[in-house]
Amino acid sequence: IILALLFMGTLTLYSAGRGTTQSGLWLKQSAWNAAGLLAMILLASVDPTRLFKKSLFIYAVGILALVAVLLVGHRIGGARRWLAIGSQTFQPSELMKWVTLLFVAHRLSARPMDRVETQDLIGAVAIVAFPMLRVLKQPDLGMALSFTPILLLIPLMKGLRKRTLALILVLLPIVGVVAWKKVLRPYQKDRVRIFLDPESDPKGKGYQITQSRIAIGAGGLVGKGFTPGSQTQLNYLPVKTTDFVFAVWAEERGFLGVLLALGLYGALLLRMLEGARTAKSLAESYYCAGATGIFAMHILVNVGMVAGALPNKGIALPFFSYGGSSTLSVFLAMGVVMGALHRARIR
């Protein structure tokens, strides 16, 4: 499944960068994919319980990396999200969500299986909230939101009390109002407004969503074929190698191609859930479930954004979007899931 998605993503990147200064991105991404595959295979051969035992140390190193980003990080486009390592840049927040999941899964697996106590929930919230706040300061709202499945899925698996669940449901609207007034920046609020009415500024803030929807509609049933898409090749489609790469695929492969890609993503999510069901330990089960949630959120937000069903928020589409940090972090996370699946098979 992963190899099929990588093949599709590489073809899409080649087409998106063709005839532009980004024409070589598909080669760079291929190198990242090869490195990621190797890392995934190596990590899959490691007993996941060894990683869980070191999760506190790994989490602490990740927090130090996030603090370093805020102090000496590399600034691109007004955001400070990267650490420079020689001629390369690395985005610690991409890996930090998986590290946080590793630590939370290990911590909660030491508690009784049938329910989550209030102190357990408070501890999990604290573990997740600290890196989330650091990521928000970069600023990177999309990446910060990718931490939320950790808080939603694992406590639900353990078993929340009814009153705790009711309290969470009551607090959610309050948190939303506070976030709108105190957390979201003006440009982020504009994205929500444009989502509600893209035609209010079609040549300005609504341009990206408008062009993406045109590209998707132009694909029709079977698409325009490999490289002749007008929205892609005439450069109407913005950030087409990262945030809107799926619109390139939709224009070239059409509705059937979209179904194929989403079907493969769905099959991969089911395999990850299989890891959660059959895992030999609670920590592995929680990790697989949380990883499924994070992975699904990336797919939902990115595809929903390019289709205009969700507000415009930059978040990578696994195996399609260009990016070294996001690619390596996804492969490392998949390595842990594959390690859990392997252990389950050799009982």
PDB file of C-alpha atoms in Angstrom, residues 6-34 226 241 320-323:
ATOM      1  CA  LEU A   6       4.639   6.647  -3.022  1.00  0.00           C
ATOM      2  CA  PHE A   7       4.545   5.873  -6.748  1.00  0.00           C
ATOM      3  CA  MET A   8       1.412   7.972  -7.196  1.00  0.00           C
ATOM      4  CA  GLY A   9       2.830  10.805  -5.123  1.00  0.00           C
ATOM      5  CA  THR A  10       6.121  10.850  -7.053  1.00  0.00           C
ATOM      6  CA  LEU A  11       4.313  11.044 -10.408  1.00  0.00           C
ATOM      7  CA  THR A  12       2.218  13.919  -9.068  1.00  0.00           C
ATOM      8  CA  LEU A  13       5.261  15.848  -7.810  1.00  0.00           C
ATOM      9  CA  TYR A  14       6.986  15.393 -11.178  1.00  0.00           C
ATOM     10  CA  SER A  15       3.976  16.824 -12.977  1.00  0.00           C
ATOM     11  CA  ALA A  16       3.515  19.665 -10.472  1.00  0.00           C
ATOM     12  CA  GLY A  17       7.117  20.842 -10.776  1.00  0.00           C
ATOM     13  CA  ARG A  18       7.449  20.316 -14.540  1.00  0.00           C
ATOM     14  CA  GLY A  19       8.687  23.397 -16.389  1.00  0.00           C
ATOM     15  CA  THR A  20       9.260  25.422 -13.202  1.00  0.00           C
ATOM     16  CA  THR A  21      12.086  26.066 -10.762  1.00  0.00           C
ATOM     17  CA  GLN A  22      10.694  23.110  -8.761  1.00  0.00           C
ATOM     18  CA  SER A  23      11.270  20.593 -11.553  1.00  0.00           C
ATOM     19  CA  GLY A  24      13.821  18.673  -9.491  1.00  0.00           C
ATOM     20  CA  LEU A  25      11.720  18.312  -6.344  1.00  0.00           C
ATOM     21  CA  TRP A  26      10.524  14.854  -7.308  1.00  0.00           C
ATOM     22  CA  LEU A  27      14.128  13.624  -7.299  1.00  0.00           C
ATOM     23  CA  LYS A  28      14.803  15.135  -3.883  1.00  0.00           C
ATOM     24  CA  GLN A  29      11.575  13.654  -2.579  1.00  0.00           C
ATOM     25  CA  SER A  30      12.535  10.257  -3.989  1.00  0.00           C
ATOM     26  CA  ALA A  31      15.738  10.418  -1.945  1.00  0.00           C
ATOM     27  CA  TRP A  32      13.744  11.271   1.184  1.00  0.00           C
ATOM     28  CA  ASN A  33      11.339   8.420   0.419  1.00  0.00           C
ATOM     29  CA  ALA A  34      14.205   5.951   0.055  1.00  0.00           C
ATOM     30  CA  PHE A 226      -0.310  12.751 -17.043  1.00  0.00           C
ATOM     31  CA  THR A 241       3.944  20.558  -4.521  1.00  0.00           C
ATOM     32  CA  PHE A 320       2.245  12.997  -1.728  1.00  0.00           C
ATOM     33  CA  SER A 321       3.409  16.358  -0.326  1.00  0.00           C
ATOM     34  CA  TYR A 322       7.020  17.423  -0.729  1.00  0.00           C
ATOM     35  CA  GLY A 323       8.994  17.665   2.518  1.00  0.00           C
TER      36      GLY A 323
END
